[in-house]
């Protein structure tokens, strides 16, 4: 949630410097550069000045890296305690340059931005508070510092701005259609959550984010589910999965929500079991195509029995939480309890495998990796079996589907024939040739349909009789 931070060191001194520079710009005459800021439903035009980069602070509450802050729990805690220290500012700089989906890797988009600044210079000004905290332009500041630049052009916000105002302005700038770099998926979810905490309605938030209201509710469900899973992943030492661990799972999580909503009204137990199985597969890094095989047919075929469900001894829960609603209902079946117990084990294992802390111990990490590998193998085998079954079903259904399409085409042909005769525009010769081709196709169809069927159904029997009659002519 959004929080207040104390003023940076030497804030009063820097505020005085900014005020002097703004006044100098106003009294210098000539053309003045301003930047437009949306605030409280109105547009404000603020002065742009040059400020030394060494005096500017990265914004600890920027939505750009909110989820990525969980990359290192120890440094994140230190950042909360003192966001203006050199160590905390270095951590923010590191995250601004990191890939949102894998913070151990440098972001290619950051290098593209850096090259652009090197080649063309700074086109758009950033935005800064009277205390020198960057509201917009944090990533640009990081790139300019790497380039060895000494100053940055920034618009200066009014001195009366609170942290709530700062967050609102940053969000409005981000949501402009012409903004060059979007928030990562999880950071967008966090931004929506913060807006809801401020008392804004789903309709208002959906409008700002340019999405439909039903999509807003879907996003809130997804973030609530992620937070629940992160909590369930916590081991005895308190370490668990991080928000950043779910970056890159956007489409798979959205498809999960659509399946869950579809099944929940029909069979809530089935919906819960499939939710746990799909979440486990997502966490195990299976592709979107693979995850899709975990559906109603997956359960009907009993393929979930190939998974290590029930492998952990866990008491059946007395209630089940409904993400996003804050409600709990009685647990419906042992199948749901087994799926949750299996997923809890996977979540805790993932928390150890993905945790880079040195104090976990090599033996514990090795054991967790073995469990992870064996679990992924079990899922891989079950999903592969489901894929084979799906391909077999598709082959079984392909011929009937083709014939159904042909019937629809013939029905349309009847209508076209009536209209052509009415207007006396029928090409009888071409039509006759097409009917001859149809006869040949039906003969070939009859030959294949009658093979290996000692007791054919009514449709195939009719087809065989019609072909036999054709042969007697």
Coordinates of C-alpha atoms in Angstrom, one line a residue:
X1 CA 0.0 0.0 0.0
X2 CA 1.0 3.6 -0.5
X3 CA 3.0 5.0 2.4
X4 CA 4.5 8.3 3.5
X5 CA 8.3 8.8 3.6
X6 CA 10.3 11.4 5.6
X7 CA 11.9 14.3 3.7
X8 CA 15.4 13.6 2.3
X9 CA 18.5 15.0 4.0
X10 CA 19.2 18.7 3.4
X11 CA 15.6 19.0 2.0
X12 CA 15.2 22.6 3.2
X13 CA 18.5 23.6 1.6
X14 CA 17.6 21.9 -1.7
X15 CA 14.1 23.4 -1.7
X16 CA 15.6 26.8 -1.4
X17 CA 17.9 26.1 -4.4
X18 CA 15.0 24.9 -6.5
X19 CA 12.9 28.0 -5.5
X20 CA 15.8 30.3 -6.6
X21 CA 16.2 28.5 -9.9
X22 CA 12.4 28.6 -10.6
X23 CA 12.4 32.4 -9.9
X24 CA 15.4 33.0 -12.1
X25 CA 13.6 31.2 -15.0
X26 CA 10.5 33.4 -14.4
X27 CA 12.4 36.7 -14.4
X28 CA 14.9 35.9 -17.2
X29 CA 12.3 36.6 -19.9
X30 CA 12.2 34.9 -23.2
X31 CA 10.5 31.5 -23.9
X32 CA 10.1 29.4 -20.8
X33 CA 9.8 25.6 -20.9
X34 CA 6.9 24.1 -18.9
X35 CA 5.5 20.6 -18.4
X36 CA 1.8 19.8 -18.0
X37 CA 0.7 17.8 -15.0
X38 CA -2.7 16.3 -14.4
X39 CA -3.7 16.8 -10.8
X40 CA -7.2 16.6 -9.2
X41 CA -8.9 16.6 -12.6
X42 CA -7.1 19.8 -13.7
X43 CA -4.0 20.6 -15.7
X44 CA -1.1 22.5 -14.1
X45 CA 1.8 23.9 -16.1
X46 CA 5.0 23.8 -14.0
X47 CA 8.4 25.4 -14.7
X48 CA 11.3 23.3 -16.1
X49 CA 14.8 23.9 -14.8
X50 CA 18.2 22.2 -14.8
X51 CA 19.2 20.4 -11.6
X52 CA 22.4 18.5 -10.7
X53 CA 21.9 14.8 -10.9
X54 CA 24.0 14.3 -7.8
X55 CA 21.3 16.0 -5.8
X56 CA 18.3 14.1 -7.1
X57 CA 16.8 11.1 -5.3
X58 CA 15.1 8.1 -6.9
X59 CA 11.5 7.8 -5.7
X60 CA 11.2 4.8 -3.2
X61 CA 7.4 4.6 -3.9
X62 CA 7.6 4.6 -7.7
X63 CA 5.2 2.1 -9.3
X64 CA 7.8 1.3 -11.9
X65 CA 9.6 -1.2 -9.6
X66 CA 7.2 -1.8 -6.8
X67 CA 7.0 -5.6 -7.3
X68 CA 10.7 -5.8 -8.1
X69 CA 11.7 -4.4 -4.7
X70 CA 11.0 -7.8 -3.3
X71 CA 14.0 -9.1 -5.2
X72 CA 16.1 -8.8 -2.0
X73 CA 14.1 -8.8 1.2
X74 CA 17.0 -7.6 3.3
X75 CA 17.7 -4.6 1.1
X76 CA 14.0 -3.9 0.7
X77 CA 13.6 -3.7 4.5
X78 CA 16.6 -1.3 4.7
X79 CA 15.0 0.8 2.0
X80 CA 11.8 1.1 4.0
X81 CA 13.8 2.2 7.0
X82 CA 16.0 4.8 5.2
X83 CA 15.1 5.3 1.5
X84 CA 17.6 8.1 1.1
X85 CA 20.8 6.3 2.2
X86 CA 23.4 5.6 -0.4
X87 CA 22.7 1.8 -0.1
X88 CA 19.0 2.2 -0.6
X89 CA 19.4 4.6 -3.6
X90 CA 21.9 2.2 -5.1
X91 CA 19.3 -0.6 -4.7
X92 CA 16.7 1.5 -6.5
X93 CA 19.1 2.3 -9.3
X94 CA 19.9 -1.4 -9.7
X95 CA 16.2 -2.3 -10.0
X96 CA 15.5 0.5 -12.5
X97 CA 18.1 -1.1 -14.8
X98 CA 16.9 -4.7 -14.2
X99 CA 14.6 -6.8 -16.3
X100 CA 11.2 -6.7 -14.7
X101 CA 10.7 -10.4 -15.1
X102 CA 14.2 -11.5 -14.0
X103 CA 15.9 -8.9 -11.8
X104 CA 19.2 -10.8 -12.1
X105 CA 19.4 -9.7 -15.7
X106 CA 19.9 -6.2 -17.1
X107 CA 16.9 -4.9 -19.0
X108 CA 17.4 -4.5 -22.7
X109 CA 14.9 -1.7 -22.8
X110 CA 17.1 0.2 -20.4
X111 CA 20.0 0.0 -22.7
X112 CA 17.8 1.1 -25.6
X113 CA 16.8 4.2 -23.5
X114 CA 20.4 4.9 -22.6
X115 CA 21.5 4.7 -26.3
X116 CA 18.7 7.1 -27.3
X117 CA 19.8 9.6 -24.6
X118 CA 23.4 9.3 -25.7
X119 CA 22.5 9.9 -29.4
X120 CA 19.7 12.5 -29.1
X121 CA 20.0 13.9 -25.6
X122 CA 17.1 14.3 -23.2
X123 CA 13.9 15.3 -25.1
X124 CA 11.3 15.2 -22.4
X125 CA 11.9 16.7 -18.9
X126 CA 11.4 14.6 -15.8
X127 CA 9.4 15.7 -12.8
X128 CA 10.7 16.4 -9.3
X129 CA 9.4 17.5 -5.9
X130 CA 10.7 20.6 -4.1
X131 CA 12.9 18.3 -2.1
X132 CA 14.5 16.7 -5.1
X133 CA 12.6 13.4 -5.3
X134 CA 12.0 12.2 -8.8
X135 CA 8.3 11.7 -9.5
X136 CA 8.8 11.0 -13.3
X137 CA 12.1 10.2 -15.0
X138 CA 13.7 7.8 -12.5
X139 CA 14.8 5.5 -15.3
X140 CA 16.1 8.4 -17.4
X141 CA 18.1 9.7 -14.4
X142 CA 19.7 6.2 -14.0
X143 CA 20.7 6.2 -17.7
X144 CA 22.0 9.8 -17.6
X145 CA 24.1 8.9 -14.6
X146 CA 25.6 6.0 -16.4
X147 CA 26.4 8.3 -19.3
X148 CA 28.3 10.6 -17.0
X149 CA 25.9 13.5 -17.4
X150 CA 26.0 16.1 -14.6
X151 CA 22.4 17.6 -14.8
X152 CA 18.9 16.8 -15.8
X153 CA 16.0 18.9 -17.0
X154 CA 13.0 18.5 -14.7
X155 CA 9.6 20.2 -14.0
X156 CA 9.1 21.3 -10.4
X157 CA 6.0 20.4 -8.6
X158 CA 4.3 22.8 -6.2
X159 CA 5.6 22.8 -2.6
X160 CA 2.2 21.9 -1.3
X161 CA 2.2 18.4 -2.9
X162 CA 1.8 15.5 -0.5
X163 CA 2.9 11.9 -1.1
X164 CA -0.6 11.0 -2.2
X165 CA -0.4 13.8 -4.8
X166 CA 3.0 12.5 -5.9
X167 CA 1.6 9.0 -6.5
X168 CA -1.4 10.3 -8.3
X169 CA 0.7 12.5 -10.7
X170 CA 3.0 9.6 -11.4
X171 CA 0.1 7.3 -12.2
X172 CA -1.6 9.9 -14.5
X173 CA 1.7 10.3 -16.4
X174 CA 2.1 6.6 -16.8
X175 CA -1.4 6.1 -18.1
X176 CA -1.1 8.6 -20.9
X177 CA -1.5 6.9 -24.2
X178 CA 1.8 8.3 -25.5
X179 CA 3.9 7.0 -22.6
X180 CA 6.9 5.1 -24.0
X181 CA 7.4 2.4 -21.4
X182 CA 4.6 0.6 -19.6
X183 CA 4.6 -0.6 -16.0
X184 CA 5.3 -4.3 -15.7
X185 CA 2.1 -6.4 -15.2
X186 CA 2.4 -6.9 -11.4
X187 CA 3.2 -3.2 -10.9
X188 CA 0.0 -2.3 -12.8
X189 CA -2.0 -4.6 -10.4
X190 CA -0.4 -2.9 -7.4
X191 CA -1.3 0.5 -8.8
X192 CA -4.9 -0.6 -9.2
X193 CA -5.0 -1.9 -5.6
X194 CA -3.7 1.4 -4.3
X195 CA -6.3 3.3 -6.2
X196 CA -9.0 1.1 -4.7
X197 CA -7.6 1.7 -1.2
X198 CA -8.0 5.4 -1.8
X199 CA -11.8 4.8 -2.1
X200 CA -12.0 5.1 -5.9
X201 CA -14.7 3.0 -7.6
X202 CA -14.0 0.1 -10.0
X203 CA -15.6 2.2 -12.8
X204 CA -13.2 5.1 -12.1
X205 CA -10.1 2.9 -11.9
X206 CA -11.1 1.0 -15.0
X207 CA -11.5 4.3 -16.9
X208 CA -8.1 5.5 -15.9
X209 CA -6.4 2.3 -16.8
X210 CA -8.4 2.1 -20.1
X211 CA -9.8 -1.3 -19.4
X212 CA -13.3 -2.7 -18.9
X213 CA -14.7 -3.1 -15.4
X214 CA -14.8 -6.9 -15.7
X215 CA -11.1 -6.8 -16.5
X216 CA -10.4 -4.7 -13.4
X217 CA -12.2 -7.3 -11.3
X218 CA -10.1 -10.0 -13.0
X219 CA -6.9 -8.1 -12.2
X220 CA -7.9 -7.7 -8.5
X221 CA -8.7 -11.4 -8.3
X222 CA -5.3 -12.3 -9.7
X223 CA -3.3 -10.0 -7.3
X224 CA -5.3 -11.3 -4.4
X225 CA -4.5 -14.9 -5.5
X226 CA -0.8 -14.1 -5.9
X227 CA -0.7 -12.6 -2.4
X228 CA -2.4 -15.6 -0.9
X229 CA 0.0 -18.0 -2.7
X230 CA 3.0 -16.0 -1.5
X231 CA 1.8 -16.2 2.1
X232 CA 1.2 -20.0 1.7
X233 CA 4.8 -20.4 0.4
X234 CA 6.4 -19.1 3.6
X235 CA 8.6 -21.6 5.3
X236 CA 9.5 -21.8 9.0
X237 CA 12.2 -19.2 8.5
X238 CA 9.7 -16.7 7.1
X239 CA 11.1 -16.7 3.5
X240 CA 8.6 -17.1 0.7
X241 CA 7.8 -16.3 -2.9
X242 CA 7.9 -12.7 -4.0
X243 CA 5.6 -10.6 -6.2
X244 CA 8.4 -10.4 -8.8
X245 CA 8.3 -14.2 -9.1
X246 CA 4.9 -13.9 -10.9
X247 CA 6.0 -11.5 -13.6
X248 CA 5.6 -13.0 -17.0
X249 CA 2.6 -15.2 -16.0
X250 CA 0.0 -12.6 -17.1
X251 CA -1.7 -14.5 -19.9
X252 CA -1.7 -17.8 -18.0
X253 CA -3.2 -16.2 -14.9
X254 CA -5.9 -14.5 -17.0
X255 CA -6.8 -17.8 -18.6
X256 CA -6.9 -19.4 -15.2
X257 CA -9.4 -16.8 -14.0
X258 CA -11.6 -17.3 -17.0
X259 CA -11.7 -21.1 -16.5
X260 CA -12.3 -20.7 -12.7
X261 CA -15.3 -18.3 -13.2
X262 CA -16.7 -20.7 -15.8
X263 CA -16.6 -23.7 -13.6
X264 CA -17.3 -22.2 -10.2
X265 CA -21.0 -21.8 -10.8
X266 CA -21.3 -25.4 -12.0
X267 CA -18.9 -27.3 -9.7
X268 CA -16.9 -25.3 -7.2
X269 CA -14.8 -28.3 -6.1
X270 CA -13.7 -28.9 -9.6
X271 CA -13.0 -25.2 -10.0
X272 CA -10.8 -25.2 -6.9
X273 CA -8.9 -28.3 -7.9
X274 CA -8.2 -27.0 -11.4
X275 CA -7.1 -23.7 -9.9
X276 CA -4.6 -25.3 -7.7
X277 CA -3.3 -27.6 -10.5
X278 CA -3.0 -24.8 -13.0
X279 CA -1.3 -22.5 -10.4
X280 CA 1.3 -25.2 -9.7
X281 CA 1.9 -25.7 -13.4
X282 CA 2.4 -21.9 -13.8
X283 CA 4.8 -21.8 -11.0
X284 CA 6.7 -24.8 -12.5
X285 CA 7.2 -22.6 -15.6
X286 CA 5.0 -24.7 -18.0
X287 CA 4.0 -22.8 -21.2
X288 CA 0.5 -21.4 -21.8
X289 CA -0.2 -24.3 -24.3
X290 CA 0.8 -26.9 -21.7
X291 CA -1.2 -25.3 -18.9
X292 CA -4.3 -25.3 -21.1
X293 CA -4.3 -29.1 -21.0
X294 CA -5.2 -28.9 -17.3
X295 CA -9.0 -28.5 -17.9
X296 CA -12.2 -30.4 -17.2
X297 CA -11.1 -33.3 -19.5
X298 CA -7.9 -33.5 -17.5
X299 CA -9.9 -34.4 -14.4
X300 CA -12.3 -36.6 -16.2
X301 CA -9.4 -38.7 -17.5
X302 CA -8.1 -39.1 -14.0
X303 CA -4.7 -37.6 -15.0
X304 CA -4.4 -35.7 -11.8
X305 CA -3.8 -39.1 -10.1
X306 CA -0.4 -39.1 -11.9
X307 CA 0.6 -36.1 -9.9
X308 CA 2.0 -36.2 -6.3
X309 CA -1.3 -35.2 -4.8
X310 CA -1.8 -36.3 -1.2
X311 CA 2.0 -36.9 -1.0
X312 CA 2.1 -34.7 2.1
X313 CA 0.2 -35.4 5.2
X314 CA -2.0 -32.4 5.9
X315 CA -5.3 -32.1 7.8
X316 CA -8.3 -31.3 5.6
X317 CA -8.9 -27.5 5.9
X318 CA -12.1 -26.5 7.6
X319 CA -12.6 -23.6 5.2
X320 CA -11.5 -22.3 1.8
X321 CA -10.7 -18.6 1.1
X322 CA -12.3 -16.9 -1.9
X323 CA -9.7 -14.5 -3.4
X324 CA -10.7 -10.9 -3.7
X325 CA -13.8 -11.2 -1.5
X326 CA -12.4 -11.8 1.9
X327 CA -14.8 -14.6 2.5
X328 CA -14.3 -18.2 3.6
X329 CA -16.6 -21.1 3.0
X330 CA -16.5 -24.7 4.3
X331 CA -14.0 -27.0 2.5
X332 CA -16.1 -29.1 0.1
X333 CA -14.1 -32.3 -0.4
X334 CA -10.8 -34.2 0.2
X335 CA -9.9 -33.6 -3.5
X336 CA -9.7 -29.8 -2.9
X337 CA -7.7 -30.4 0.3
X338 CA -5.3 -32.8 -1.5
X339 CA -4.8 -30.3 -4.3
X340 CA -4.1 -27.5 -1.9
X341 CA -1.7 -29.7 0.2
X342 CA 0.2 -30.6 -3.0
X343 CA 0.4 -27.0 -4.1
X344 CA 1.5 -25.8 -0.7
X345 CA 4.4 -28.2 -0.9
X346 CA 5.3 -26.9 -4.4
X347 CA 5.0 -23.3 -3.2
X348 CA 7.3 -23.9 -0.3
X349 CA 9.8 -25.7 -2.5
X350 CA 9.7 -22.9 -5.0
X351 CA 10.4 -20.4 -2.2
X352 CA 13.6 -22.3 -1.4
X353 CA 14.7 -22.9 -5.0
X354 CA 14.2 -19.2 -6.0
X355 CA 15.6 -17.8 -2.7
X356 CA 19.2 -16.5 -3.2
X357 CA 19.9 -16.1 0.5
X358 CA 23.2 -17.7 1.5
X359 CA 22.0 -18.8 4.9
X360 CA 19.6 -21.5 3.5
X361 CA 22.4 -24.0 3.3
X362 CA 23.6 -26.1 0.4
X363 CA 21.9 -29.3 1.7
X364 CA 18.5 -27.7 2.1
X365 CA 18.7 -26.1 -1.4
X366 CA 19.8 -29.4 -3.0
X367 CA 16.9 -31.3 -1.4
X368 CA 14.5 -28.6 -2.5
X369 CA 15.9 -28.8 -6.1
X370 CA 15.4 -32.6 -6.1
X371 CA 11.8 -32.2 -5.0
X372 CA 11.3 -29.5 -7.6
X373 CA 12.7 -31.6 -10.4
X374 CA 10.7 -34.7 -9.5
X375 CA 7.5 -32.7 -9.2
X376 CA 8.1 -31.0 -12.6
X377 CA 8.7 -34.4 -14.2
X378 CA 5.4 -35.7 -12.8
X379 CA 3.6 -32.7 -14.1
X380 CA 5.3 -33.0 -17.5
X381 CA 4.2 -36.7 -17.8
X382 CA 0.6 -35.9 -16.9
X383 CA 0.4 -32.9 -19.2
X384 CA 2.0 -34.9 -22.0
X385 CA -0.6 -37.7 -21.5
X386 CA -3.3 -35.0 -21.5
X387 CA -1.9 -33.6 -24.8
X388 CA -2.0 -37.1 -26.4
X389 CA -5.6 -37.5 -25.3
X390 CA -6.5 -34.1 -26.7
X391 CA -4.9 -34.9 -30.0
X392 CA -6.7 -38.2 -30.1
X393 CA -10.1 -36.6 -29.4
X394 CA -9.4 -34.0 -32.1
X395 CA -8.7 -36.7 -34.6
X396 CA -11.9 -38.6 -33.6
X397 CA -13.9 -35.4 -33.9
X398 CA -12.3 -34.1 -37.1
X399 CA -14.2 -36.3 -39.6
X400 CA -17.7 -35.6 -38.1
X401 CA -16.8 -31.9 -37.9
X402 CA -15.8 -31.8 -41.6
X403 CA -19.0 -33.5 -42.6
X404 CA -21.1 -31.0 -40.5
X405 CA -19.3 -28.2 -42.4
X406 CA -20.2 -29.9 -45.7
X407 CA -23.8 -30.2 -44.7
X408 CA -23.9 -26.5 -43.9
X409 CA -22.4 -25.7 -47.3
X410 CA -25.0 -27.9 -49.1
X411 CA -27.8 -26.2 -47.2
X412 CA -26.5 -22.9 -48.3
X413 CA -26.2 -24.3 -51.9
X414 CA -30.0 -25.1 -51.8
X415 CA -30.7 -21.5 -51.0
X416 CA -28.4 -20.3 -53.7
X417 CA -29.9 -22.7 -56.2
X418 CA -33.5 -21.4 -55.5
X419 CA -32.3 -17.8 -56.0
X420 CA -30.4 -18.6 -59.2
X421 CA -33.4 -20.3 -60.8
X422 CA -35.7 -17.5 -59.7
X423 CA -33.5 -15.0 -61.5
X424 CA -32.8 -17.4 -64.3
X425 CA -29.0 -17.0 -63.7
X426 CA -28.1 -20.6 -63.0
X427 CA -25.1 -22.0 -64.9
X428 CA -26.6 -25.5 -65.4
X429 CA -23.5 -27.0 -66.9
X430 CA -21.2 -25.9 -64.1
X431 CA -23.8 -27.1 -61.5
X432 CA -24.0 -30.5 -63.2
X433 CA -20.2 -30.9 -63.0
X434 CA -20.2 -30.0 -59.3
X435 CA -22.9 -32.6 -58.6
X436 CA -20.8 -35.2 -60.4
X437 CA -17.9 -34.3 -58.1
X438 CA -20.2 -34.6 -55.1
X439 CA -21.2 -38.1 -56.3
X440 CA -17.6 -39.2 -56.5
X441 CA -16.9 -37.7 -53.0
X442 CA -19.8 -39.6 -51.5
X443 CA -18.7 -42.9 -53.1
X444 CA -15.2 -42.5 -51.5
X445 CA -16.8 -41.5 -48.2
X446 CA -19.0 -44.7 -48.3
X447 CA -16.0 -46.9 -49.0
X448 CA -14.2 -45.6 -45.9
X449 CA -17.3 -45.3 -43.6
X450 CA -18.3 -48.9 -44.2
X451 CA -14.9 -50.4 -43.2
X452 CA -14.8 -52.4 -40.0
X453 CA -18.4 -51.6 -39.0
X454 CA -20.4 -54.8 -38.6
X455 CA -23.4 -52.9 -37.3
X456 CA -23.3 -49.4 -38.8
X457 CA -25.7 -46.7 -37.5
X458 CA -28.6 -45.2 -39.4
X459 CA -26.6 -42.6 -41.2
X460 CA -23.8 -44.9 -42.5
X461 CA -26.4 -47.5 -43.4
X462 CA -28.3 -45.0 -45.5
X463 CA -25.0 -44.0 -47.2
X464 CA -24.1 -47.6 -48.0
X465 CA -27.5 -48.3 -49.4
X466 CA -27.5 -45.2 -51.6
X467 CA -24.1 -46.2 -53.0
X468 CA -25.2 -49.7 -53.6
X469 CA -28.3 -48.5 -55.5
X470 CA -26.0 -46.2 -57.5
X471 CA -23.9 -49.3 -58.4
X472 CA -26.9 -51.2 -59.8
X473 CA -27.7 -48.5 -62.3

